Amino acid sequence: MNAPRELPGPPVIELLPQDAPFSADQRAWLNGFFAGLLTQLAQTARTQPSVAPQRLAVKVLYASQTGTAESLARKLTKEAKTKGFAAESQDLGSLSLEAIAKLEHVVLIVSTYGDGDPPDSVGGFAAQLASAPDSVLAGLKYAVLALGDSSYAKFCHFGKLVDRRFSELGATRLAECIEADTDVGGPFTAFRERLWPTLKALVPEAGAPMSAIPAGESTREPPEREPPEPHEDEDGERWTRDRPFAAELLSKAVLNGAESDKEVRHVVLSLKDSGLTYEPGDALGVWPRQSPDLVEAVLSATGISADTSVTIGGEELSLSEALATRRELTVLTTPTVIKFADISEDSHLCALTQPDQSAALYQFVEGKDPVDLLRLHPGAVHDAQSLVNMLPPLKPRLYSISSSPIAFPDEVHLTVAAVRYQSAGRRRGGVASTWFADRLDNGCAAPVFVQQNPRFRLPPDAGAPIVMIGPGTGIAPFRAFLHHRRSQGLTGRTWLFFGDRRASCDFLYRSEFESFLHGQELSRLDTAFSRDQRDKVYVQHRMLEAGKELWSWLEEGAWIYVCGDASQMAKDVDSALRTIFVERGRRSAAQAQLELHQLAAAGRYVRDVY
């Protein structure tokens, strides 16, 4: 029987040079020792988890009234992730100051609406911010993008307040606050260009301690790349603010009776073949043309020819076309006065533009337009390019949509009050409302885009009661709500408060709302016609009269929607609600205010006011 064959051992790895000062046995032992050690190290390396690349945690907080700040926050968050940051966005109103103090890097995009007011969802946070103790935000790094409208005296007031208070409470700025007017594209780009290099410089070396990565975030770093410039259509939208759809005007019927002293039109536009979508609660942005009479008044005041060429955004066009479609002519802004003061060297205007005269400057511009200013010094502006550079860009006008895409496919409806008045011997009017009423004929096109308003939505629970308060053209989104619910076969409890001047001629959409009552899409309708009796009655009075029932609805989870005038109506309605909380809910005034803030933060008290 053959002896078993001896199997060869593993090959000896020669790690030591042949001329090393060791014997053959010593060299063999050492080679085996080092080979085993290297094998063990290799196995350990294979089983050890790889160290994740370090990622800086960044929280993007937004305070949004109509959805613009929220949209920008989501875009910024998306871009931050492509740059390797652990980023997430959140409504500022959903966090307490104590929760924010526990963060390390915060970016805030903050809107202001009305007369310097914070958005509804952050009312409670704003109150907490005002009374916060010193140094509560020590260690926090932050940056603020403030959104506003320069036609208001308190431009970007809440955003600037947040920036200042965060600094006073011990936080450190990552970048200086940037203010954005209604056209946010340029300021948003400038904000990002300042922000990213600062944040990248804060990324620690590998192995250094890091902020906790938000739950659900991957620890895998995406490849570094420069994202595309964030335009309005980067989410795949075909038609945007910068590239509007030419919607055909189908009709513009007057809703008021012949004896009314108001002119409200039901505007119907075609969206056929556009692919544009919207939800009840959204707004339609409209790019109007200025009145030819107003353009002529500007040309007459300056003495410049209408055919003179000017350049705006790299595009060459005639001065008359630039004034008609690219420049704001119905509103005088403080920046325009400042530029004109430099050109004209008028001593009174120069004095008004000093930093300590902001209140006087706002009082000067109120109720005026650029023609009033140009007529102070005829011929002071004699260069066409200087003229267009002095005037602010034309802003699109936003109208609450008054239709449901289910009930009216391929259409969008607006409820437009024509603004007309006399001042300083001149006839004046709203640029878009008079354009629809007087200058845009059926069959002609209006450049439009959809402005989403994600806060102003029907409740996700179709059975939740809803209370709608919309006097005048504030009725628009509630007509959309009710048509939408009818199309979906929903009959949950709904309550509408509507008001105007006279029932006989100003009861907008009367037959439709009576039909909704009959079909039970509308459970209750309370009206207030201010001129139909000796003492004026408004919607807030009807709310107080029905205070017991309103409180019952609120206790049962009702959602409250308000649409219309911000300057007075919205404040009166808010006051009436606080009174109902005090009288019917037996709350103190402070508790009533707090609970309204909580309702707003939860999305159950929402306002679309202007």
Coordinates of C-alpha atoms in Angstrom, one line a residue:
M1 CA 0.0 0.0 0.0
N2 CA 1.3 3.3 -1.0
A3 CA 2.1 5.8 1.8
P4 CA -0.1 8.9 1.8
R5 CA 1.3 11.7 -0.3
E6 CA 2.4 14.8 1.7
L7 CA 0.5 17.9 0.6
P8 CA 2.6 20.9 -0.1
G9 CA 2.4 23.7 2.5
P10 CA 1.5 27.2 1.7
P11 CA 4.1 29.2 -0.2
V12 CA 6.5 31.1 1.8
I13 CA 6.2 34.9 1.2
E14 CA 9.6 36.4 1.1
L15 CA 9.2 39.7 3.1
L16 CA 12.9 39.9 4.2
P17 CA 15.7 40.5 1.7
Q18 CA 18.0 37.6 1.1
D19 CA 21.0 39.6 2.5
A20 CA 19.2 40.3 5.9
P21 CA 21.5 39.3 8.8
F22 CA 19.5 36.3 9.8
S23 CA 20.0 32.6 9.5
A24 CA 17.8 30.6 7.1
D25 CA 15.6 29.3 10.0
Q26 CA 15.3 32.8 11.5
R27 CA 14.4 34.3 8.1
A28 CA 11.8 31.6 7.5
W29 CA 10.2 32.2 10.9
L30 CA 10.1 36.0 10.5
N31 CA 8.7 35.8 7.0
G32 CA 5.9 33.5 8.3
F33 CA 5.3 35.9 11.3
F34 CA 5.0 39.0 9.1
A35 CA 2.9 37.2 6.5
G36 CA 0.4 36.1 9.2
L37 CA 0.3 39.6 10.6
L38 CA -0.5 41.1 7.2
T39 CA -3.2 38.6 6.6
Q40 CA -4.8 39.4 9.9
L41 CA -4.7 43.1 9.2
A42 CA -6.3 42.6 5.7
Q43 CA -9.1 40.5 7.2
T44 CA -9.7 43.2 9.8
A45 CA -9.8 45.9 7.2
R46 CA -12.4 43.9 5.2
T47 CA -14.7 43.4 8.2
Q48 CA -14.4 47.0 9.6
P49 CA -17.2 49.4 8.4
S50 CA -15.9 52.2 6.2
V51 CA -15.8 55.6 7.8
A52 CA -18.6 57.7 6.3
P53 CA -17.5 61.0 4.8
Q54 CA -18.1 63.9 7.2
R55 CA -21.3 65.8 6.4
L56 CA -22.4 69.1 7.9
A57 CA -26.0 69.2 9.1
V58 CA -27.9 72.2 7.9
K59 CA -31.6 73.0 8.8
V60 CA -33.4 75.2 6.3
L61 CA -36.3 76.9 8.0
Y62 CA -39.1 78.8 6.2
A63 CA -41.8 81.3 7.2
S64 CA -44.2 81.4 4.3
Q65 CA -47.6 83.0 3.8
T66 CA -48.3 82.2 0.1
G67 CA -45.8 79.4 -0.5
T68 CA -42.8 81.4 -2.0
A69 CA -40.5 81.0 1.0
E70 CA -41.4 77.3 1.3
S71 CA -40.7 76.7 -2.4
L72 CA -37.3 78.4 -2.1
A73 CA -36.5 76.5 1.1
R74 CA -37.1 73.2 -0.7
K75 CA -34.9 74.2 -3.6
L76 CA -32.1 75.3 -1.3
T77 CA -32.4 72.0 0.6
K78 CA -32.2 70.0 -2.6
E79 CA -29.2 71.9 -3.7
A80 CA -27.5 71.5 -0.3
K81 CA -27.8 67.8 -0.6
T82 CA -26.1 67.7 -4.0
K83 CA -23.2 69.6 -2.4
G84 CA -22.8 67.0 0.3
F85 CA -24.6 68.6 3.3
A86 CA -27.1 66.7 5.4
A87 CA -30.0 69.1 4.9
E88 CA -33.7 69.2 5.5
S89 CA -36.3 71.9 5.4
Q90 CA -39.0 72.6 8.0
D91 CA -41.7 75.3 8.8
L92 CA -40.2 77.7 11.3
G93 CA -43.6 77.8 13.1
S94 CA -43.3 74.1 14.0
L95 CA -40.2 74.7 16.1
S96 CA -39.7 76.4 19.5
L97 CA -36.8 78.7 20.1
E98 CA -35.4 76.1 22.5
A99 CA -35.4 73.5 19.7
I100 CA -33.6 75.9 17.3
A101 CA -31.0 76.6 20.0
K102 CA -30.0 72.9 19.9
L103 CA -29.1 73.1 16.2
E104 CA -25.8 74.3 14.9
H105 CA -26.3 75.6 11.3
V106 CA -29.6 77.2 10.3
V107 CA -30.7 78.9 7.1
L108 CA -33.9 80.9 7.3
I109 CA -36.1 82.1 4.4
V110 CA -38.6 84.5 5.9
S111 CA -41.5 86.3 4.3
T112 CA -43.2 89.5 5.5
Y113 CA -46.8 90.2 4.5
G114 CA -49.1 93.2 5.1
D115 CA -47.8 96.0 7.3
G116 CA -44.7 94.2 8.4
D117 CA -46.5 91.1 9.8
P118 CA -45.1 87.6 10.2
P119 CA -46.7 84.8 8.3
D120 CA -49.7 83.3 10.1
S121 CA -47.9 80.0 10.9
V122 CA -45.1 81.7 12.8
G123 CA -47.2 84.1 15.0
G124 CA -46.4 82.1 18.1
F125 CA -42.7 81.9 17.3
A126 CA -42.6 85.6 16.7
A127 CA -44.0 86.3 20.1
Q128 CA -41.5 83.9 21.7
L129 CA -38.7 85.6 19.8
A130 CA -39.6 89.0 21.1
S131 CA -39.4 88.0 24.7
A132 CA -36.5 85.5 24.6
P133 CA -33.7 85.7 27.2
D134 CA -30.2 86.8 26.2
S135 CA -27.7 84.3 24.8
V136 CA -30.4 81.6 24.3
L137 CA -29.0 81.0 20.8
A138 CA -25.3 81.1 21.7
G139 CA -23.4 78.7 19.5
L140 CA -25.9 78.8 16.6
K141 CA -24.7 79.9 13.1
Y142 CA -27.4 81.2 10.8
A143 CA -28.2 83.2 7.6
V144 CA -31.4 84.9 6.6
L145 CA -33.0 85.6 3.2
A146 CA -35.8 88.1 3.8
L147 CA -38.7 88.2 1.3
G148 CA -41.0 91.2 1.0
D149 CA -42.6 93.8 -1.2
S150 CA -41.0 97.2 -1.6
S151 CA -44.3 98.9 -2.2
Y152 CA -45.0 98.5 1.6
A153 CA -43.4 100.8 4.2
K154 CA -42.1 97.9 6.3
F155 CA -40.3 96.1 3.5
C156 CA -38.9 92.7 4.6
H157 CA -39.7 93.8 8.2
F158 CA -40.1 90.4 9.7
G159 CA -37.1 88.9 8.0
K160 CA -34.9 91.8 9.2
L161 CA -36.3 91.3 12.7
V162 CA -35.4 87.6 12.7
D163 CA -31.9 88.5 11.6
R164 CA -31.4 91.1 14.2
R165 CA -32.9 89.1 17.1
F166 CA -30.9 86.0 16.3
S167 CA -27.8 88.1 16.5
E168 CA -28.9 89.8 19.8
L169 CA -29.6 86.3 21.3
G170 CA -26.0 85.2 20.7
A171 CA -26.1 83.5 17.3
T172 CA -23.4 84.1 14.7
R173 CA -24.2 85.1 11.1
L174 CA -23.0 82.8 8.4
A175 CA -23.7 85.6 5.9
E176 CA -25.3 89.1 5.9
C177 CA -29.1 89.2 5.5
I178 CA -30.2 89.6 1.9
E179 CA -33.5 91.3 1.1
A180 CA -35.6 90.2 -1.8
D181 CA -38.5 92.1 -3.5
T182 CA -41.3 90.2 -5.2
D183 CA -38.8 89.1 -8.0
V184 CA -36.7 86.8 -5.8
G185 CA -34.5 85.3 -8.5
G186 CA -31.5 87.6 -8.3
P187 CA -31.4 87.9 -4.5
F188 CA -31.8 84.1 -4.1
T189 CA -28.8 83.5 -6.4
A190 CA -26.8 86.1 -4.5
F191 CA -27.7 84.5 -1.2
R192 CA -26.6 81.0 -2.3
E193 CA -23.3 82.4 -3.7
R194 CA -22.5 83.8 -0.2
L195 CA -23.8 80.8 1.7
W196 CA -22.1 77.8 0.1
P197 CA -18.5 78.8 0.4
T198 CA -19.0 79.7 4.1
L199 CA -20.7 76.4 4.9
K200 CA -18.1 74.4 3.0
A201 CA -15.3 76.1 5.1
L202 CA -17.0 74.7 8.2
V203 CA -16.9 71.1 7.1
P204 CA -14.6 69.4 9.6
E205 CA -11.7 67.1 8.8
A206 CA -12.4 63.4 8.7
G207 CA -12.8 61.9 12.1
A208 CA -13.8 65.1 13.8
P209 CA -17.1 65.2 15.7
M210 CA -20.1 66.1 13.7
S211 CA -23.7 67.2 14.3
A212 CA -26.2 64.4 14.2
I213 CA -27.4 63.6 10.7
P214 CA -31.2 64.0 10.5
A215 CA -33.2 60.8 10.7
G216 CA -33.6 59.1 7.3
E217 CA -30.6 60.8 5.8
S218 CA -28.1 58.6 4.0
T219 CA -24.5 58.8 5.2
R220 CA -23.3 58.2 1.7
E221 CA -21.9 61.3 0.2
P222 CA -23.2 62.1 -3.3
P223 CA -20.7 63.0 -6.0
E224 CA -19.7 66.6 -5.9
R225 CA -21.2 68.6 -8.7
E226 CA -22.4 72.0 -9.3
P227 CA -26.2 71.9 -9.6
P228 CA -28.1 73.8 -12.3
E229 CA -29.2 77.3 -11.6
P230 CA -32.5 76.9 -9.7
H231 CA -35.2 78.3 -12.0
E232 CA -38.9 78.1 -11.4
D233 CA -39.1 75.2 -13.8
E234 CA -36.4 73.0 -12.3
D235 CA -39.0 70.7 -11.0
G236 CA -40.2 69.9 -14.5
E237 CA -42.9 72.7 -14.9
R238 CA -43.3 73.8 -18.5
W239 CA -44.8 77.2 -17.8
T240 CA -43.4 79.5 -15.1
R241 CA -43.2 83.1 -14.0
D242 CA -40.2 83.6 -16.3
R243 CA -41.8 81.6 -19.2
P244 CA -45.6 82.2 -18.9
F245 CA -48.3 80.5 -20.9
A246 CA -50.3 82.5 -23.4
A247 CA -53.8 81.8 -22.2
E248 CA -56.7 82.8 -24.4
L249 CA -59.3 85.0 -22.8
L250 CA -62.7 83.2 -23.3
S251 CA -65.0 85.7 -21.4
K252 CA -65.0 88.5 -18.8
A253 CA -68.6 88.9 -17.7
V254 CA -69.5 91.6 -15.2
L255 CA -70.9 90.1 -12.0
N256 CA -72.5 93.2 -10.5
G257 CA -76.0 94.5 -11.3
A258 CA -76.4 97.7 -13.3
E259 CA -77.1 99.8 -10.2
S260 CA -73.9 98.8 -8.5
D261 CA -71.0 101.3 -8.0
K262 CA -68.5 98.4 -8.3
E263 CA -67.2 96.5 -11.3
V264 CA -66.3 92.9 -10.7
R265 CA -65.7 90.6 -13.6
H266 CA -65.6 86.8 -13.9
V267 CA -62.6 86.2 -16.1
V268 CA -62.3 82.8 -17.9
L269 CA -59.0 81.8 -19.5
S270 CA -58.2 78.7 -21.5
L271 CA -55.5 76.4 -20.4
K272 CA -56.0 73.9 -23.3
D273 CA -52.9 72.1 -24.3
S274 CA -50.8 73.9 -21.7
G275 CA -50.3 71.1 -19.3
L276 CA -50.7 73.6 -16.5
T277 CA -52.2 72.2 -13.3
Y278 CA -53.5 73.9 -10.2
E279 CA -55.4 73.1 -7.0
P280 CA -58.2 75.1 -5.3
G281 CA -56.4 77.6 -3.1
D282 CA -53.6 78.4 -5.7
A283 CA -53.2 81.8 -7.4
L284 CA -52.8 82.7 -11.0
G285 CA -50.0 85.1 -11.9
V286 CA -50.8 87.5 -14.7
W287 CA -48.3 89.6 -16.7
P288 CA -50.4 92.7 -17.8
R289 CA -49.7 95.5 -20.2
Q290 CA -49.7 99.1 -19.0
S291 CA -52.3 101.6 -20.2
P292 CA -51.2 103.3 -23.4
D293 CA -52.4 106.6 -21.8
L294 CA -50.0 106.0 -18.9
V295 CA -47.1 105.2 -21.2
E296 CA -47.8 108.3 -23.2
A297 CA -47.9 110.4 -20.0
V298 CA -44.4 109.1 -19.1
L299 CA -43.0 109.9 -22.6
S300 CA -44.6 113.3 -22.5
A301 CA -43.1 114.2 -19.1
T302 CA -39.6 113.2 -20.2
G303 CA -39.8 114.3 -23.9
I304 CA -38.1 111.1 -25.0
S305 CA -39.2 109.5 -28.3
A306 CA -41.2 106.3 -28.0
D307 CA -39.0 104.6 -30.6
T308 CA -35.7 105.1 -28.7
S309 CA -34.0 101.7 -28.1
V310 CA -33.2 100.5 -24.6
T311 CA -31.8 97.3 -23.2
I312 CA -33.3 95.3 -20.4
G313 CA -31.8 92.0 -19.3
G314 CA -29.7 91.8 -22.5
E315 CA -32.8 92.3 -24.7
E316 CA -33.1 95.4 -26.9
L317 CA -36.6 96.9 -27.4
S318 CA -38.3 100.2 -28.0
L319 CA -38.8 102.5 -25.0
S320 CA -42.6 102.4 -25.4
E321 CA -42.6 98.6 -25.4
A322 CA -40.3 98.6 -22.4
L323 CA -42.6 100.9 -20.5
A324 CA -45.7 98.9 -21.5
T325 CA -44.5 95.5 -20.6
R326 CA -41.4 95.7 -18.4
R327 CA -41.7 98.6 -16.0
E328 CA -43.9 99.5 -13.1
L329 CA -45.9 102.7 -13.8
T330 CA -48.9 102.6 -11.5
V331 CA -47.0 102.6 -8.2
L332 CA -44.2 104.9 -7.1
T333 CA -41.5 103.2 -5.0
T334 CA -38.9 104.7 -2.6
P335 CA -36.0 103.4 -4.7
T336 CA -37.3 105.3 -7.7
V337 CA -37.5 108.5 -5.7
I338 CA -33.9 108.0 -4.5
K339 CA -32.6 107.5 -8.0
F340 CA -34.6 110.5 -9.3
A341 CA -33.3 112.7 -6.5
D342 CA -29.8 111.9 -7.6
I343 CA -30.6 112.8 -11.2
S344 CA -32.6 115.9 -10.5
E345 CA -30.6 117.1 -7.5
D346 CA -33.8 118.5 -6.0
S347 CA -33.1 119.6 -2.5
H348 CA -36.4 118.6 -1.1
L349 CA -36.2 115.1 -2.6
C350 CA -32.6 114.7 -1.5
A351 CA -33.6 115.6 2.1
L352 CA -36.4 113.0 2.0
T353 CA -34.0 110.3 1.0
Q354 CA -31.8 110.6 4.1
P355 CA -31.9 107.5 6.4
D356 CA -33.7 109.3 9.2
Q357 CA -36.6 110.4 6.9
S358 CA -37.9 106.9 5.9
A359 CA -41.4 107.7 7.3
A360 CA -41.6 111.0 5.5
L361 CA -40.4 109.3 2.3
Y362 CA -43.1 106.6 2.5
Q363 CA -45.7 109.3 3.1
F364 CA -44.5 111.1 0.0
V365 CA -44.8 108.1 -2.3
E366 CA -48.1 107.0 -1.0
G367 CA -50.8 107.4 -3.7
K368 CA -48.4 108.6 -6.4
D369 CA -47.0 107.1 -9.5
P370 CA -43.9 107.8 -11.6
V371 CA -45.7 110.4 -13.7
D372 CA -46.3 112.5 -10.6
L373 CA -42.6 112.4 -9.9
L374 CA -41.5 113.1 -13.4
R375 CA -43.8 116.1 -13.7
L376 CA -42.0 117.7 -10.7
H377 CA -39.0 118.3 -12.9
P378 CA -40.0 117.9 -16.6
G379 CA -37.0 116.9 -18.7
A380 CA -34.8 116.1 -15.7
V381 CA -34.6 112.5 -17.1
H382 CA -33.7 112.9 -20.8
D383 CA -32.0 109.6 -21.4
A384 CA -34.1 106.6 -22.3
Q385 CA -31.8 104.0 -20.6
S386 CA -31.6 106.1 -17.5
L387 CA -35.4 106.2 -17.4
V388 CA -35.9 102.5 -17.6
N389 CA -33.1 101.9 -15.1
M390 CA -34.8 104.3 -12.6
L391 CA -38.2 102.6 -12.8
P392 CA -38.7 99.2 -11.0
P393 CA -39.5 96.1 -13.0
L394 CA -43.2 95.3 -13.7
K395 CA -44.5 92.7 -11.2
P396 CA -47.0 90.1 -12.1
R397 CA -50.4 90.4 -10.4
L398 CA -51.6 87.4 -8.5
Y399 CA -55.3 86.5 -8.3
S400 CA -56.9 83.8 -6.2
I401 CA -58.2 81.1 -8.6
S402 CA -62.0 80.8 -8.4
S403 CA -62.4 77.5 -10.2
S404 CA -61.9 73.8 -9.8
P405 CA -59.8 71.9 -12.4
I406 CA -62.2 69.0 -12.0
A407 CA -65.3 71.1 -12.5
F408 CA -63.8 73.2 -15.3
P409 CA -61.1 71.2 -17.1
D410 CA -58.8 73.2 -19.4
E411 CA -60.0 76.5 -17.8
V412 CA -59.0 78.8 -15.0
H413 CA -61.4 81.4 -13.6
L414 CA -60.6 84.6 -11.8
T415 CA -62.8 87.1 -9.9
V416 CA -61.3 90.5 -10.7
A417 CA -62.5 93.9 -9.3
A418 CA -61.6 96.7 -11.7
V419 CA -59.7 99.4 -9.8
R420 CA -60.5 102.9 -11.0
Y421 CA -60.1 106.3 -9.2
Q422 CA -59.3 110.0 -9.7
S423 CA -56.3 111.6 -8.0
A424 CA -54.6 114.9 -8.5
G425 CA -56.7 115.6 -11.6
R426 CA -55.8 112.3 -13.3
R427 CA -57.8 109.1 -13.9
R428 CA -55.9 106.1 -12.5
G429 CA -56.4 102.4 -12.2
G430 CA -55.0 99.0 -11.4
V431 CA -52.8 97.9 -14.2
A432 CA -54.1 94.3 -14.5
S433 CA -57.7 94.8 -13.5
T434 CA -58.2 97.6 -16.1
W435 CA -56.2 95.6 -18.7
F436 CA -58.7 92.7 -18.3
A437 CA -61.7 95.1 -18.3
D438 CA -60.8 97.6 -21.0
R439 CA -57.9 96.5 -23.2
L440 CA -57.9 92.7 -23.5
D441 CA -60.5 91.4 -25.9
N442 CA -62.0 87.9 -26.0
G443 CA -59.7 85.7 -28.1
C444 CA -56.6 87.5 -27.1
A445 CA -53.8 86.0 -25.0
A446 CA -52.8 86.8 -21.4
P447 CA -49.3 85.6 -20.2
V448 CA -50.0 83.5 -17.1
F449 CA -48.5 81.1 -14.6
V450 CA -49.6 79.2 -11.6
Q451 CA -48.5 80.4 -8.2
Q452 CA -48.9 77.5 -5.8
N453 CA -50.2 78.2 -2.3
P454 CA -49.6 74.9 -0.4
R455 CA -50.9 76.3 2.9
F456 CA -54.3 77.3 1.5
R457 CA -55.7 73.8 0.8
L458 CA -58.9 71.9 1.6
P459 CA -58.4 69.7 4.7
P460 CA -56.8 66.2 4.0
D461 CA -59.7 64.8 5.9
A462 CA -62.7 65.4 3.7
G463 CA -65.1 65.1 6.7
A464 CA -63.5 67.9 8.6
P465 CA -65.8 71.0 9.0
I466 CA -64.6 74.1 7.2
V467 CA -65.5 77.8 7.8
M468 CA -64.9 80.1 4.9
I469 CA -64.8 83.9 5.3
G470 CA -64.5 85.8 2.1
P471 CA -66.2 89.2 1.5
G472 CA -66.0 90.9 -1.9
T473 CA -63.5 89.3 -4.3
G474 CA -62.3 87.2 -1.3
I475 CA -65.1 84.8 -2.3
A476 CA -62.9 83.5 -5.2
P477 CA -61.1 80.5 -3.5
F478 CA -64.3 79.4 -1.8
R479 CA -66.2 79.2 -5.1
A480 CA -63.3 76.9 -6.1
F481 CA -63.6 74.9 -2.9
L482 CA -67.3 74.3 -3.3
H483 CA -67.1 73.4 -7.0
H484 CA -64.3 71.0 -6.2
R485 CA -66.2 69.3 -3.4
R486 CA -69.3 69.0 -5.6
S487 CA -67.2 67.4 -8.3
Q488 CA -65.9 64.9 -5.8
G489 CA -69.3 64.2 -4.3
L490 CA -68.3 65.5 -0.9
T491 CA -71.0 66.8 1.5
G492 CA -69.2 67.5 4.7
R493 CA -70.2 70.5 6.8
T494 CA -69.2 73.8 5.2
W495 CA -70.1 77.4 6.4
L496 CA -69.6 80.5 4.3
F497 CA -69.5 84.1 5.4
F498 CA -69.9 86.5 2.5
G499 CA -70.3 90.3 2.5
D500 CA -70.4 93.2 0.1
R501 CA -72.3 96.5 -0.3
R502 CA -75.8 95.6 -1.5
A503 CA -77.6 92.3 -1.9
S504 CA -79.5 93.4 -4.9
C505 CA -76.5 94.1 -7.1
D506 CA -73.3 92.9 -5.3
F507 CA -74.2 89.4 -4.3
L508 CA -71.4 87.7 -6.4
Y509 CA -72.3 84.2 -7.7
R510 CA -75.6 84.3 -5.8
S511 CA -77.3 81.6 -7.9
E512 CA -74.3 79.3 -7.6
F513 CA -74.2 79.5 -3.8
E514 CA -78.0 79.0 -3.6
S515 CA -77.4 75.9 -5.7
F516 CA -74.6 74.7 -3.3
L517 CA -77.0 75.1 -0.4
H518 CA -79.7 73.1 -2.2
G519 CA -77.2 70.4 -3.1
Q520 CA -75.8 70.4 0.5
E521 CA -72.2 71.1 -0.6
L522 CA -72.8 74.3 1.5
S523 CA -74.3 73.7 4.9
R524 CA -74.8 77.3 6.0
L525 CA -74.4 80.8 4.4
D526 CA -74.3 84.0 6.4
T527 CA -74.2 87.3 4.5
A528 CA -73.4 90.9 5.5
F529 CA -74.4 93.7 3.1
S530 CA -73.1 96.9 4.6
R531 CA -75.3 99.4 2.7
D532 CA -78.6 97.6 3.1
Q533 CA -79.4 99.2 6.5
R534 CA -78.6 102.3 8.4
D535 CA -75.8 100.8 10.4
K536 CA -73.1 99.1 8.4
V537 CA -72.8 95.4 8.9
Y538 CA -69.7 93.4 8.0
V539 CA -68.7 89.7 8.1
Q540 CA -67.1 90.1 11.5
H541 CA -70.4 91.2 13.0
R542 CA -72.1 88.1 11.6
M543 CA -69.4 85.9 13.1
L544 CA -69.9 87.4 16.5
E545 CA -73.7 86.9 16.2
A546 CA -73.1 83.3 15.5
G547 CA -70.3 83.0 18.1
K548 CA -71.9 80.1 20.0
E549 CA -72.2 77.9 16.8
L550 CA -68.8 78.9 15.5
W551 CA -67.2 77.9 18.8
S552 CA -68.9 74.6 18.6
W553 CA -67.5 74.0 15.1
L554 CA -64.0 74.9 16.3
E555 CA -64.3 72.4 19.2
E556 CA -65.2 69.8 16.6
G557 CA -62.1 70.4 14.6
A558 CA -63.2 73.0 12.0
W559 CA -60.7 74.6 9.7
I560 CA -60.9 78.4 9.2
Y561 CA -60.1 80.1 5.9
V562 CA -60.0 83.9 5.3
C563 CA -59.5 85.6 2.0
G564 CA -59.7 89.3 1.0
D565 CA -58.5 92.7 2.2
A566 CA -55.5 92.6 4.6
S567 CA -55.6 96.2 5.7
Q568 CA -58.8 96.1 7.7
M569 CA -61.0 93.0 7.0
A570 CA -58.5 90.4 8.0
K571 CA -57.7 92.3 11.3
D572 CA -61.4 92.6 12.1
V573 CA -62.0 88.9 11.5
D574 CA -59.0 88.0 13.6
S575 CA -60.3 90.2 16.4
A576 CA -63.8 88.6 16.2
L577 CA -62.2 85.1 16.5
R578 CA -60.3 86.2 19.6
T579 CA -63.5 87.5 21.1
I580 CA -65.3 84.2 20.4
F581 CA -62.4 82.3 22.1
V582 CA -62.7 84.6 25.1
E583 CA -66.5 84.8 25.4
R584 CA -67.5 81.3 24.2
G585 CA -64.4 79.3 25.1
R586 CA -63.8 81.1 28.4
R587 CA -60.2 81.9 27.6
S588 CA -58.2 84.8 28.7
A589 CA -57.2 87.3 26.0
A590 CA -53.6 86.0 26.1
Q591 CA -54.8 82.3 25.9
A592 CA -57.1 83.2 23.0
Q593 CA -54.2 84.7 21.0
L594 CA -52.0 81.7 21.8
E595 CA -54.6 79.2 20.7
L596 CA -55.1 81.1 17.4
H597 CA -51.4 81.0 16.8
Q598 CA -51.5 77.3 17.5
L599 CA -54.4 76.8 15.0
A600 CA -52.4 78.7 12.4
A601 CA -49.2 76.7 13.0
A602 CA -51.3 73.5 12.6
G603 CA -52.7 74.8 9.3
R604 CA -56.3 75.0 10.6
Y605 CA -56.4 78.9 10.5
V606 CA -55.1 80.0 7.1
R607 CA -55.4 83.4 5.3
D608 CA -54.9 84.5 1.8
V609 CA -55.1 88.3 2.2
Y610 CA -53.8 91.1 0.1

